[in-house]
XYZ file of C-alpha atoms in Angstrom:
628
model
C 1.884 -33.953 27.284
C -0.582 -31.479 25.331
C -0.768 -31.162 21.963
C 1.000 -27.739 21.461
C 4.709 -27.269 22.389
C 6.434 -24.216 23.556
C 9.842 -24.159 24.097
C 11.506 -23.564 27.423
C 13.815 -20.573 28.545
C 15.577 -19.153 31.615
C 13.643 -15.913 31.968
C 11.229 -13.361 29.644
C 12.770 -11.214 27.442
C 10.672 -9.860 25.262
C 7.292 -8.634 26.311
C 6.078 -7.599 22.997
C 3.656 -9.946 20.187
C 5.699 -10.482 17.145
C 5.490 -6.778 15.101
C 5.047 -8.629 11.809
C 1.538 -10.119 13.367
C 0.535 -6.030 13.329
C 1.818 -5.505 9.604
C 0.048 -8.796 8.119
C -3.021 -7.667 10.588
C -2.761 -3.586 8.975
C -2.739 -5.766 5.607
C -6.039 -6.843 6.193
C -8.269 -9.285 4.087
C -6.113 -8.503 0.742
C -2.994 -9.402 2.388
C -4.464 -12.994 3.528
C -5.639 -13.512 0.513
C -2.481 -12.914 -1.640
C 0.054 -14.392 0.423
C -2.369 -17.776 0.825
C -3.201 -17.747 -2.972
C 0.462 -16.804 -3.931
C 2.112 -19.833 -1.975
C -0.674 -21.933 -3.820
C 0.270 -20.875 -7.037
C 4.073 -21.406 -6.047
C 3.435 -24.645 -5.396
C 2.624 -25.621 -8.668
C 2.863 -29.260 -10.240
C 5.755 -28.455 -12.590
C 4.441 -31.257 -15.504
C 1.239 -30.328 -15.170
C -0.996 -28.355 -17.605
C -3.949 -27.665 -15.379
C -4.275 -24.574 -13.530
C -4.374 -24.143 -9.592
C -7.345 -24.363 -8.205
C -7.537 -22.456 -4.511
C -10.676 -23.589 -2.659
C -11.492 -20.944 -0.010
C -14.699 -21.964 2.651
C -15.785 -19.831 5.218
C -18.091 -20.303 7.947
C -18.790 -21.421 11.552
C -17.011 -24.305 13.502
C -17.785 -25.305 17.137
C -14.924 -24.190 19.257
C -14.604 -28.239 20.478
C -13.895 -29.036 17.119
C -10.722 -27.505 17.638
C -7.988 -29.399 17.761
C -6.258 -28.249 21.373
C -7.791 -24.972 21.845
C -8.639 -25.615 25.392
C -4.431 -25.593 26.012
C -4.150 -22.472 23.927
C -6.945 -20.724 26.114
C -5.306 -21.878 29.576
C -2.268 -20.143 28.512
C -3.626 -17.237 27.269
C -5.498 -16.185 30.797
C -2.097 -16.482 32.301
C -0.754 -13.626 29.372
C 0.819 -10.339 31.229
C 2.932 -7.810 29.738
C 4.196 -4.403 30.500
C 3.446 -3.024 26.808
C 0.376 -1.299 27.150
C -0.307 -1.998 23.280
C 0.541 -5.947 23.901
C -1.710 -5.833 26.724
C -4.603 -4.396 25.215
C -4.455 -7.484 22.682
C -4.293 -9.418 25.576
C -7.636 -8.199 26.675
C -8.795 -8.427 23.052
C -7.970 -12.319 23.347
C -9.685 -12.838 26.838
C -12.640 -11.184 25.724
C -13.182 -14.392 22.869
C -12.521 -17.075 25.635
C -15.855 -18.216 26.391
C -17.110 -18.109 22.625
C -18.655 -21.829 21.689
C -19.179 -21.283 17.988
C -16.602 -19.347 16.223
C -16.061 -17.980 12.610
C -13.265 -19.486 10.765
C -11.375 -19.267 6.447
C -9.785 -22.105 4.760
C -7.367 -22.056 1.888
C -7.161 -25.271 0.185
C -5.243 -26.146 -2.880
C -4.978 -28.530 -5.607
C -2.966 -29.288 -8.341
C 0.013 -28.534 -6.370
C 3.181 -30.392 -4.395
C 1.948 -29.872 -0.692
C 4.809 -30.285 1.720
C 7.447 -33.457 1.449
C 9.318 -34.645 4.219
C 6.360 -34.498 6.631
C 6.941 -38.251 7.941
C 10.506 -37.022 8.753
C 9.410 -34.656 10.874
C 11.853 -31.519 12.332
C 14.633 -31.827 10.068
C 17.605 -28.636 9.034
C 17.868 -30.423 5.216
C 16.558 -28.156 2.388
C 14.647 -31.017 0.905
C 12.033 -30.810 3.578
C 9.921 -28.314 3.192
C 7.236 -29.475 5.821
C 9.723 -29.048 8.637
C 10.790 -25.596 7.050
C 6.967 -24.682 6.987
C 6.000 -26.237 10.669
C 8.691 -25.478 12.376
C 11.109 -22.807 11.066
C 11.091 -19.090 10.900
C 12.366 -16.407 8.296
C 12.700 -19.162 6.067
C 12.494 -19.544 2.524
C 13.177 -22.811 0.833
C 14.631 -22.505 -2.750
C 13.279 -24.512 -5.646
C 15.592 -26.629 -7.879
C 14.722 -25.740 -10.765
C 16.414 -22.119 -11.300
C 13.772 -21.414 -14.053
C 10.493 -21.874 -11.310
C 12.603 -20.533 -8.164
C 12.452 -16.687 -9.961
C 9.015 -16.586 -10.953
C 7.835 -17.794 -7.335
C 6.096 -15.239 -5.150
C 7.493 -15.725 -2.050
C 10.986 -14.727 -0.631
C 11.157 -13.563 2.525
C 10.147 -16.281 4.184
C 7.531 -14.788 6.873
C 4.688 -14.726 4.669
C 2.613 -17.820 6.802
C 2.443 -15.320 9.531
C -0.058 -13.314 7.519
C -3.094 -16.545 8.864
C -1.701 -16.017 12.357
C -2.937 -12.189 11.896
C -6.192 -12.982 10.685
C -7.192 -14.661 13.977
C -8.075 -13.119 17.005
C -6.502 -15.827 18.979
C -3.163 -15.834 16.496
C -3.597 -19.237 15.628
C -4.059 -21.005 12.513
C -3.734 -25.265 11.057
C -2.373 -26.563 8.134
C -3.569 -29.736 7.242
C -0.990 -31.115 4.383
C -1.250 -34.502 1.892
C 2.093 -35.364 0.187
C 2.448 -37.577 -2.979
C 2.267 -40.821 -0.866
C -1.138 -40.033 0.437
C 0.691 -39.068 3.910
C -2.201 -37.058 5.965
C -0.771 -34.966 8.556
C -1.917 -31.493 10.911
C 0.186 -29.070 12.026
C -0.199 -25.451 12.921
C 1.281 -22.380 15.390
C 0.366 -20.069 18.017
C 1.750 -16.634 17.981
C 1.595 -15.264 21.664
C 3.787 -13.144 23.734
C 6.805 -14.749 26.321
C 4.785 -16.121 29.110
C 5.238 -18.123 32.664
C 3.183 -21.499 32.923
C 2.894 -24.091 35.398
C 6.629 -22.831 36.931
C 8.071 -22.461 33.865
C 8.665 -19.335 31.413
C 7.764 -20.132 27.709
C 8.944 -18.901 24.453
C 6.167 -16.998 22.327
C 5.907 -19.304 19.546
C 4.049 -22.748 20.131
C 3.687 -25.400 17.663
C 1.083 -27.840 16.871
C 3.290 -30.834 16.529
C 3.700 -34.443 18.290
C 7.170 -35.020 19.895
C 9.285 -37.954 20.531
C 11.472 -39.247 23.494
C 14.705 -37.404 22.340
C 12.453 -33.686 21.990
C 12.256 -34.567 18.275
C 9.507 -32.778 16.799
C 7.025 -34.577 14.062
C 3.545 -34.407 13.105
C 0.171 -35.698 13.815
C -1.757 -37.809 11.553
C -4.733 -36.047 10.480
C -7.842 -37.736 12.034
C -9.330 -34.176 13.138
C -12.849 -32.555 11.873
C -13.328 -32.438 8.192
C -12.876 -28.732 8.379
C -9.200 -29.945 8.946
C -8.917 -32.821 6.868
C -6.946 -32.872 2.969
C -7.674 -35.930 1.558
C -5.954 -34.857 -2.391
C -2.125 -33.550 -2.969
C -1.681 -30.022 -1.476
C -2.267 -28.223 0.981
C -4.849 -26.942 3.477
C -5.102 -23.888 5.573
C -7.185 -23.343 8.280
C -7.812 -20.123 10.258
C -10.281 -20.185 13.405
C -11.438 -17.223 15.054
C -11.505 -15.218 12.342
C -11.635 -11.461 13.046
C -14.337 -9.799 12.393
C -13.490 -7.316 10.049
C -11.761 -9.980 7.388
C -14.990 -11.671 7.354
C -16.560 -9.351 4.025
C -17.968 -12.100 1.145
C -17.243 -8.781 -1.193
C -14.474 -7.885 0.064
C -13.239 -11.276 -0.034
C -14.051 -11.712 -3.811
C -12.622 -8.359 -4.865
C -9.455 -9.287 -3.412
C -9.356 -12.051 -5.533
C -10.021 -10.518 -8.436
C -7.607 -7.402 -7.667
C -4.345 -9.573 -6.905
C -5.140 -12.604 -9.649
C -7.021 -11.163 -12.354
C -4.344 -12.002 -14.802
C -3.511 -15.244 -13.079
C -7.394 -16.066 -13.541
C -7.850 -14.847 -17.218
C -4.495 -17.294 -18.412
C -5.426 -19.851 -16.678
C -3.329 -20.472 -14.578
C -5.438 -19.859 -11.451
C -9.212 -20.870 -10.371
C -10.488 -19.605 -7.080
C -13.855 -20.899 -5.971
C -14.830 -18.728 -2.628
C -18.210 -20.918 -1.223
C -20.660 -20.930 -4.209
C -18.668 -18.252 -6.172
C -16.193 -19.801 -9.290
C -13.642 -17.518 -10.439
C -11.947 -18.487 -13.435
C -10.963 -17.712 -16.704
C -14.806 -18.162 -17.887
C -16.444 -15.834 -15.305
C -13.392 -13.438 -14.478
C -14.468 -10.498 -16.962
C -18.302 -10.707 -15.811
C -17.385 -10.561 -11.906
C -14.886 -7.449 -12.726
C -17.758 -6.104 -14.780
C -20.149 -6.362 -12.446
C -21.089 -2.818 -10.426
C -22.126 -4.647 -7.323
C -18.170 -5.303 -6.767
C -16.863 -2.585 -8.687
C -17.288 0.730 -10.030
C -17.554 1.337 -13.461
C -17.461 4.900 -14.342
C -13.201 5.815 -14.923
C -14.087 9.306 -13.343
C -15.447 7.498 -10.173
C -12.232 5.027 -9.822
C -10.139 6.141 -7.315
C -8.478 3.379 -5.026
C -9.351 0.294 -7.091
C -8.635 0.121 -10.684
C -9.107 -3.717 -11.701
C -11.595 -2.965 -14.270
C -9.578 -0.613 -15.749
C -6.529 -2.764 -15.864
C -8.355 -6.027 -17.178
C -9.851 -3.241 -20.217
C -6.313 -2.096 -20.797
C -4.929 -5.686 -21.196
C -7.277 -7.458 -23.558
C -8.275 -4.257 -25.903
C -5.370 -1.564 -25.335
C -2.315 -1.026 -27.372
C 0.782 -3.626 -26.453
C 4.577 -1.408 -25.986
C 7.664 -3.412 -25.712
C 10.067 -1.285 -23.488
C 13.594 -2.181 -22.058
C 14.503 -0.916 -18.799
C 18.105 -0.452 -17.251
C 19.676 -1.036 -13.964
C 22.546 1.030 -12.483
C 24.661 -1.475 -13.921
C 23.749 -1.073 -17.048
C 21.412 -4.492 -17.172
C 18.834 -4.610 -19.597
C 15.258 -5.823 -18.678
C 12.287 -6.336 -21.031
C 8.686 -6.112 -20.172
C 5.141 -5.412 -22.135
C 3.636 -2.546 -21.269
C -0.239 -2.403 -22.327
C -1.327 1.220 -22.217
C -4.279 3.048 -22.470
C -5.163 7.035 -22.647
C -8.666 8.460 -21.812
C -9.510 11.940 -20.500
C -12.053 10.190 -18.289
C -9.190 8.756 -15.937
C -8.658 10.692 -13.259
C -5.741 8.845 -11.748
C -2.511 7.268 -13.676
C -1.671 3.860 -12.453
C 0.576 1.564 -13.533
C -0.111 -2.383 -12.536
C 2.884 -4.206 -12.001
C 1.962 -8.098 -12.537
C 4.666 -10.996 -12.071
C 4.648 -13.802 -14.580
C 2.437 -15.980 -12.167
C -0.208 -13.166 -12.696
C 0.286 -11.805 -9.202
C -0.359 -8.159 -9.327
C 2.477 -6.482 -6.484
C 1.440 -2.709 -6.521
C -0.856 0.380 -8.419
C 2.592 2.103 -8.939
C 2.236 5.857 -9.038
C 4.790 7.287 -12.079
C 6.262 10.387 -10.335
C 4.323 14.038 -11.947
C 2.281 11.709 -13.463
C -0.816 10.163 -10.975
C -3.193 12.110 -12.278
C -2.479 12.370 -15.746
C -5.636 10.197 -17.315
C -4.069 6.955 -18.515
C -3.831 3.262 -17.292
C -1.071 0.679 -17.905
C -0.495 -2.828 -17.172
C 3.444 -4.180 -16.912
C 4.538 -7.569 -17.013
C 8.040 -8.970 -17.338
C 8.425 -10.213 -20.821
C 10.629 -13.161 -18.972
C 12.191 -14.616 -15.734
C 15.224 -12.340 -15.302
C 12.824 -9.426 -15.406
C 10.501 -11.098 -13.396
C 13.051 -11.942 -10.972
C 14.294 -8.820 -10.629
C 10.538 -7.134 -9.372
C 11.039 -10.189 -7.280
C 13.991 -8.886 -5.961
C 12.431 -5.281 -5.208
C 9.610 -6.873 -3.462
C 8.342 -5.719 0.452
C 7.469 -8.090 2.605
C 3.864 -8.044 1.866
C 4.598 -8.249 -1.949
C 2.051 -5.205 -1.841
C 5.167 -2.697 -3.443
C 8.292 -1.987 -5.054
C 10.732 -0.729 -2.998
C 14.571 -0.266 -2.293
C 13.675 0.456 1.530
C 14.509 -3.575 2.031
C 18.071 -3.676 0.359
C 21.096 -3.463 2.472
C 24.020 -3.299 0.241
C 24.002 0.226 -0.453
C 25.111 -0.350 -4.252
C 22.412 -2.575 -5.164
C 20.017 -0.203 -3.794
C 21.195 2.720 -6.092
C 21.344 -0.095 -8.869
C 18.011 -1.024 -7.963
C 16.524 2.633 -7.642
C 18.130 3.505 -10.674
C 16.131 0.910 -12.327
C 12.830 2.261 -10.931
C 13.957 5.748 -12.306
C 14.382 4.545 -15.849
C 10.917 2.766 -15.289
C 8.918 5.756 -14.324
C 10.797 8.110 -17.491
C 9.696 5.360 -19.695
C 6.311 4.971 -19.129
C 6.171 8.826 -19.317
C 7.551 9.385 -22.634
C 4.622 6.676 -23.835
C 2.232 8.786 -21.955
C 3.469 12.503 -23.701
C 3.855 11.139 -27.229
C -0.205 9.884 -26.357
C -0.981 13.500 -24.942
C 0.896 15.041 -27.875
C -1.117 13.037 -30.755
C -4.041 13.505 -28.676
C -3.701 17.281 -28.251
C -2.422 18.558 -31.682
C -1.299 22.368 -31.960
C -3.677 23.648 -34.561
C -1.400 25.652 -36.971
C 0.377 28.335 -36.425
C -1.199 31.909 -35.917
C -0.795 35.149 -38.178
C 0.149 37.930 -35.277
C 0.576 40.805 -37.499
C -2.413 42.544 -36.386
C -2.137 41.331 -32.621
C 1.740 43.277 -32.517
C 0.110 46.448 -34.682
C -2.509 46.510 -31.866
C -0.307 46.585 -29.409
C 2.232 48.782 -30.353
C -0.691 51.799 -30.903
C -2.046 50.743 -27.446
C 2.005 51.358 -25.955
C 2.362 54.774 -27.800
C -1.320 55.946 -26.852
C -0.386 55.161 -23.449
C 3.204 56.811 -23.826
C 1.579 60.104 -25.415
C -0.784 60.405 -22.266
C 1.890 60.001 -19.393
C 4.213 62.288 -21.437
C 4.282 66.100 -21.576
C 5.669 67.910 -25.103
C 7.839 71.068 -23.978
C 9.101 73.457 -26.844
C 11.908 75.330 -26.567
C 13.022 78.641 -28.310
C 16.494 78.889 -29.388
C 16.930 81.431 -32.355
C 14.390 81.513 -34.572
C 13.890 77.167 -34.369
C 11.487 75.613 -31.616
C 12.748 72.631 -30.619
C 10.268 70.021 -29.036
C 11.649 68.135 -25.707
C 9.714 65.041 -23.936
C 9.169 66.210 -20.636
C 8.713 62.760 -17.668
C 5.565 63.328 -15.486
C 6.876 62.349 -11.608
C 3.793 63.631 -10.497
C 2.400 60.376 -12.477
C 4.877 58.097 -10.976
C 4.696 59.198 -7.598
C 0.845 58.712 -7.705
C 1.372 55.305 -9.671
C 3.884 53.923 -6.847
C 1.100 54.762 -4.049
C -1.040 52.893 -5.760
C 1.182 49.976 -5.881
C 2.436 50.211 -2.589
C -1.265 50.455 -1.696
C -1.773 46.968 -3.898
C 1.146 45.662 -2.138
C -0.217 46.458 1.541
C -3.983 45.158 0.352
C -2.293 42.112 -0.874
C -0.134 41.818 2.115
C -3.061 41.853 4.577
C -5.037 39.629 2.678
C -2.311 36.693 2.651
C -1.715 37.201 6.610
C -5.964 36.970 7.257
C -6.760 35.007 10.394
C -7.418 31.239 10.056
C -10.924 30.756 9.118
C -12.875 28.058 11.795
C -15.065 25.702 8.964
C -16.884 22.527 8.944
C -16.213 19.631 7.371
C -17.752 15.912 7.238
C -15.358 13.028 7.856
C -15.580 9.448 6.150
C -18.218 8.224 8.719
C -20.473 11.520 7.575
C -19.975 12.949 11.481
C -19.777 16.898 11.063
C -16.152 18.413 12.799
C -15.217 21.729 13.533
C -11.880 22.395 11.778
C -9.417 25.383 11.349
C -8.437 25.799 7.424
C -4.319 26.498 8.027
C -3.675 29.832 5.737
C -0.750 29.173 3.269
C 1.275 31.949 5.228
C 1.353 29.649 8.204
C 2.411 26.791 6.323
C 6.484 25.452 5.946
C 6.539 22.407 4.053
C 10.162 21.278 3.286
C 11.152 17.921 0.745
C 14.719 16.841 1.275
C 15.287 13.241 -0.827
C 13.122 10.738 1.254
C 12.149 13.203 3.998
C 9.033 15.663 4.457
C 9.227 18.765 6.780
C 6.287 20.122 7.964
C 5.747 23.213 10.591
C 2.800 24.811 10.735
C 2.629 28.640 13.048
C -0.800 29.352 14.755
C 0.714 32.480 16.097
C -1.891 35.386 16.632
C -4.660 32.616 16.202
C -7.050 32.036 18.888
C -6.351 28.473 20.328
C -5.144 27.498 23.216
C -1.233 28.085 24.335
C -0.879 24.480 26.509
C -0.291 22.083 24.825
C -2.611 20.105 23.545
C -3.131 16.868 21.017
C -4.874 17.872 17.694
C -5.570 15.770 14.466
C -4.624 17.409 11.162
C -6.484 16.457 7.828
C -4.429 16.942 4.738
C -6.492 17.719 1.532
C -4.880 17.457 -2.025
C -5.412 20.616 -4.182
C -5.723 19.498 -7.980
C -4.289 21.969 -11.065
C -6.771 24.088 -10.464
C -7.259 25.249 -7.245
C -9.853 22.648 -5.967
C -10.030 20.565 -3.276
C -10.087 16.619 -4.133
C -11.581 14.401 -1.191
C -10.056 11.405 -0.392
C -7.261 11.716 -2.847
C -4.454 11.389 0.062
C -3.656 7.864 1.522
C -1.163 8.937 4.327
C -0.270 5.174 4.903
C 0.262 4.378 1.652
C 2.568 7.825 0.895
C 4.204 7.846 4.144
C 6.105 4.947 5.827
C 6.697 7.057 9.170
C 5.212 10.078 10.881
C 7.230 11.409 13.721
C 5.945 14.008 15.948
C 9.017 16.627 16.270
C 7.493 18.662 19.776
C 6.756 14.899 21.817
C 9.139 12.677 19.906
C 6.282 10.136 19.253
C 5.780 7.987 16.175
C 2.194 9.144 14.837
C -1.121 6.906 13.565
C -3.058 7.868 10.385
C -5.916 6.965 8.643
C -7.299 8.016 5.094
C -6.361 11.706 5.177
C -5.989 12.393 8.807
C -2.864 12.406 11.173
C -4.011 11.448 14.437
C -2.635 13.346 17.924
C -0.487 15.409 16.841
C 1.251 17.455 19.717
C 0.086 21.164 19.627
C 2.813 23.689 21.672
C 3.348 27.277 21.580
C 0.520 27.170 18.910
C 3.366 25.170 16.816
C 3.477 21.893 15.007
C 5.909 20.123 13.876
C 6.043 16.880 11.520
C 9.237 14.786 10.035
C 7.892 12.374 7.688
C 9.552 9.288 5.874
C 8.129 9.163 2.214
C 7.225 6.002 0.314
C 9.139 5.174 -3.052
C 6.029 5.731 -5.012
C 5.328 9.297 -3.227
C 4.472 12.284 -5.690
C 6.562 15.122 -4.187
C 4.534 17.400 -6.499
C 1.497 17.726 -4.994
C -0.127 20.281 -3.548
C -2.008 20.351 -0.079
C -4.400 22.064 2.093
C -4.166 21.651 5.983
C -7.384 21.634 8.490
C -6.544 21.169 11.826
C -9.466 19.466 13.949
C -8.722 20.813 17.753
């Protein structure tokens, strides 16, 4: 018997990897790092006054080190599917087979619970939260004490698949110490439904002993020190780490970005190798231009500096926000106005410090102020909990089934967003005073001697004789009107032709600085149609010289600021858009940065139905080239 267990079945079913392995994986290096931090910090000592310290190592371990990676790898050659995109992980899998020394991240915490129950091993009780951890998916165990259960981060139960994701083998450890000084391993596979030696194989295998009756329980720990946890908590380990989570900066930004506030209370120290993060050091790392950038008109995408500024030296608003049903919530809102910001964002922070999103306030993201908002106690907190995504990476309603708690629920973002925007007009107001008011007596004298002068010389004075009185008539020149209607038609045509010019063929540089031939999309060919959470998009090449097959294209989408110009990079299509769909093939559509990628071209058509984010700004206004 090998050390991993798979449970049996009749036949395969499903020929697909778990789809929540692809979200935690689009997540990237931030989304490890919050959901490993935030299930630290929920696992807080409830008596104790210390903060939670997160160690996180990374480096290289010898692939013999292991624990049974040699069974993992035997059933991994033996992978098949008829998914072309499960496959082609497949191949991505077999191609790190024959690695001897591999990269790997660990997450360990102190100051915290760890998992009880672990001696039990599988067990359906509530109080053991080591079987619902090993063994259990979709699960989220509630804490008994109401107070800590609403200010935890997790919720949904499907957060530990986020360290699956961040190995290119979809395996990860946990190595767990309970108040006893219990030592035990577990840990999970995440494959695809598979047949080995004669029999077929659920996806998910578990690291776990088993007894004579197919009762799981764990091993004790007597594995490599990189998998050992000799203090109370909890240990996670994370071999075969891919490649692109494996940025030191990248690594200590996302620290920084999700816990800044966590860090600066205290509540939270995070030492990453020979880096310490805590409430000492927290301002100088933030502060530091070698992880972030300091100039507000350069911030775009990352704002931490700006929020940490707006917190400890910015003006402190206590607001109360309603639900749908009339529930009142109160939060501090710290708020800051500067004509140097070029982007309005609003961080929403739980009580544990956890920042969830960079909302956008609708008409308002780029309006040049920064907020922070933080629930002023644990039924506001609990309710941000509530409109939490998976990822708790965004607010959202898109999660809620009951159709009246997700009006009540959108209502309450509503109220949020008008708010925060009557702080930010009474700020624009005392910061852009009207300057008196204006004597206009001369303006309206000048004006009315221009309209007469004007009158008098389109005008023709006629007398006429009646008796021995002239009397003087106002005779209408239509020889002047007919010449001034040309004119205007002429305008009209000029201004006709000019709107209807061909599509001009330009070049633009992409993010990786390679040169592309594009074709800027004239407004005339443009439809663009918002209906609630739905974006309509057709765009006519007719009379424009492309091909009439069809063909794939990729479209870039520029934003167009108030006046007229072109802002790069502005547009994050997977953060605005939750779904692209391609109306001519029916296909759902990839995007990165700015671009929509193979987009069906027929008839010298295109059509796009797009599902908008909560936090999308229907306002703004957009330029289309289309890269063919």
């Amino acid at each position: 018997m090998g050390y991993w267990k798979f449970a049996t079945q009749n036949r395969i079913e499903e020929v697909s990897f778990n789809p929540v392995l692809e979200r935690f994986y689009g997540y990237g290096i931030n989304g490890l790092i919050r959901e490993n931090i935030q299930n630290s910090l929920d696992g807080k000592l409830p008596d104790s006054d210390l903060p939670v310290e997160v160690i996180i190592e990374k480096g290289e371990i010898e692939t013999r080190l292991i624990p049974g990676i040699d069974e993992i790898k035997e059933r991994i050659k033996v992978l098949y599917s008829h998914n072309i995109y499960a496959n082609d992980t497949i191949k991505h899998m077999h191609n790190k087979l024959d690695q001897e020394v591999v990269n790997y991240i660990s997450f360990e915490d102190r100051n915290t619970k760890g998992l009880r129950g672990a001696t039990e091993g599988y067990c359906s009780g509530s109080a053991n939260t080591y079987s619902a951890y090993a063994y259990s998916k979709g699960i989220h165990i509630t804490d008994n004490n109401s107070e800590v259960e609403k200010s935890r981060g997790g919720s949904h139960g499907i957060g530990k698949i986020a360290s699956n994701a961040a190995s290119d083998l979809y395996v990860m450890y946990f190595a767990n110490c309970d108040e006893y000084g219990n030592k035990h391993l577990g840990g999970t596979a995440q494959l695809v439904e598979h047949s080995y030696e004669s029999s077929v194989y659920r996806a998910t295998g578990y690291f776990t002993d088993e007894a004579d009756n197919n009762h799981y329980f764990p091993y004790e720990n007597k594995f490599d020190k990189v998998f050992s946890k000799d203090t109370r908590g909890l240990k996670i380990v994370i071999p075969y780490l891919r490649e692109n989570f494996n940025d030191d900066k990248e690594i200590v930004r996302a620290i920084c970005d999700n816990f800044f506030l966590s860090i600066y209370q205290n509540k939270l120290k995070v030492k990453y190798n020979e880096v310490l993060i805590d409430k000492e050091n927290i301002k100088t790392i933030i502060y530091n231009a070698d992880y972030y950038e300091q100039d507000l008109e350069k911030m775009k995408d990352v704002f931490t500096p700006l929020y940490l500024d707006t917190y400890l030296n910015k003006e402190k608003f206590e607001i109360s926000i309603f639900d749908g049903n009339k529930d009142k919530y109160e939060f501090n809102l710290y708020f800051q106005y500067d004509t140097s910001i070029l982007k309005g964002r609003v961080a929403v922070i739980r009580t544990i410090g956890m920042k969830i999103e960079d909302r956008k306030i609708l008409n308002c993201a780029t309006k040049p102020f920064n907020a922070v908002l933080i629930p002023k106690d644990s039924d506001g907190d609990s309710f941000l909990k509530s409109l939490e995504n998976e990822s708790h990476s965004e607010l959202s309603v898109d999660h809620i089934k009951d159709s009246k708690e997700q009006k009540n629920s959108k209502k309450f973002l509503n109220n949020l967003s008008t708010e925060i925007r009557k702080i930010l007009d009474d700020f624009i107001r005392k910061n852009n005073p009207v300057d008196g008011k204006i004597d206009t007596k001369d303006i309206i004298y000048d004006v009315e001697n221009k309209f007469k002068t004007e009158l008098k010389a389109n005008t023709k004075i006629v007398k006429l004789s009646q008796s021995v009185e002239e009397k003087p008539i106002v005779k209408y020149d239509t020889k002047k009107k007919k010449e001034d209607k040309k004119e205007k038609d002429k305008t009209e045509k000029n201004k006709n032709e000019k709107e209807k010019k061909p599509a001009k063929k330009v070049k633009k540089t992409d993010k990786d600085n390679v040169t592309k031939q594009f074709i800027k999309v004239h407004p005339h060919m443009v439809r663009r149609f918002i209906h609630k959470d739905k974006e309509f998009l057709n765009i006519n090449l007719s009379g424009e010289d492309v091909k009439n097959r069809p063909l794939l294209c990729n479209l870039m989408i520029k934003v167009i600021d108030g006046q007229g110009k072109e802002r790069d990079n502005e547009l994050n299509i997977n953060t605005d858009y939750k779904a692209i769909l391609d109306v001519q093939s029916g296909n759902l559509l990839s995007s990165e940065g700015e671009y929509i990628k193979n987009i069906t071209l027929k008839n010298k058509n295109i059509g796009l139905e797009m599902d908008l984010n909560s936090s999308y700004n229907k306002t703004l206004k957009f330029l289309y080239y289309l890269e063919v």
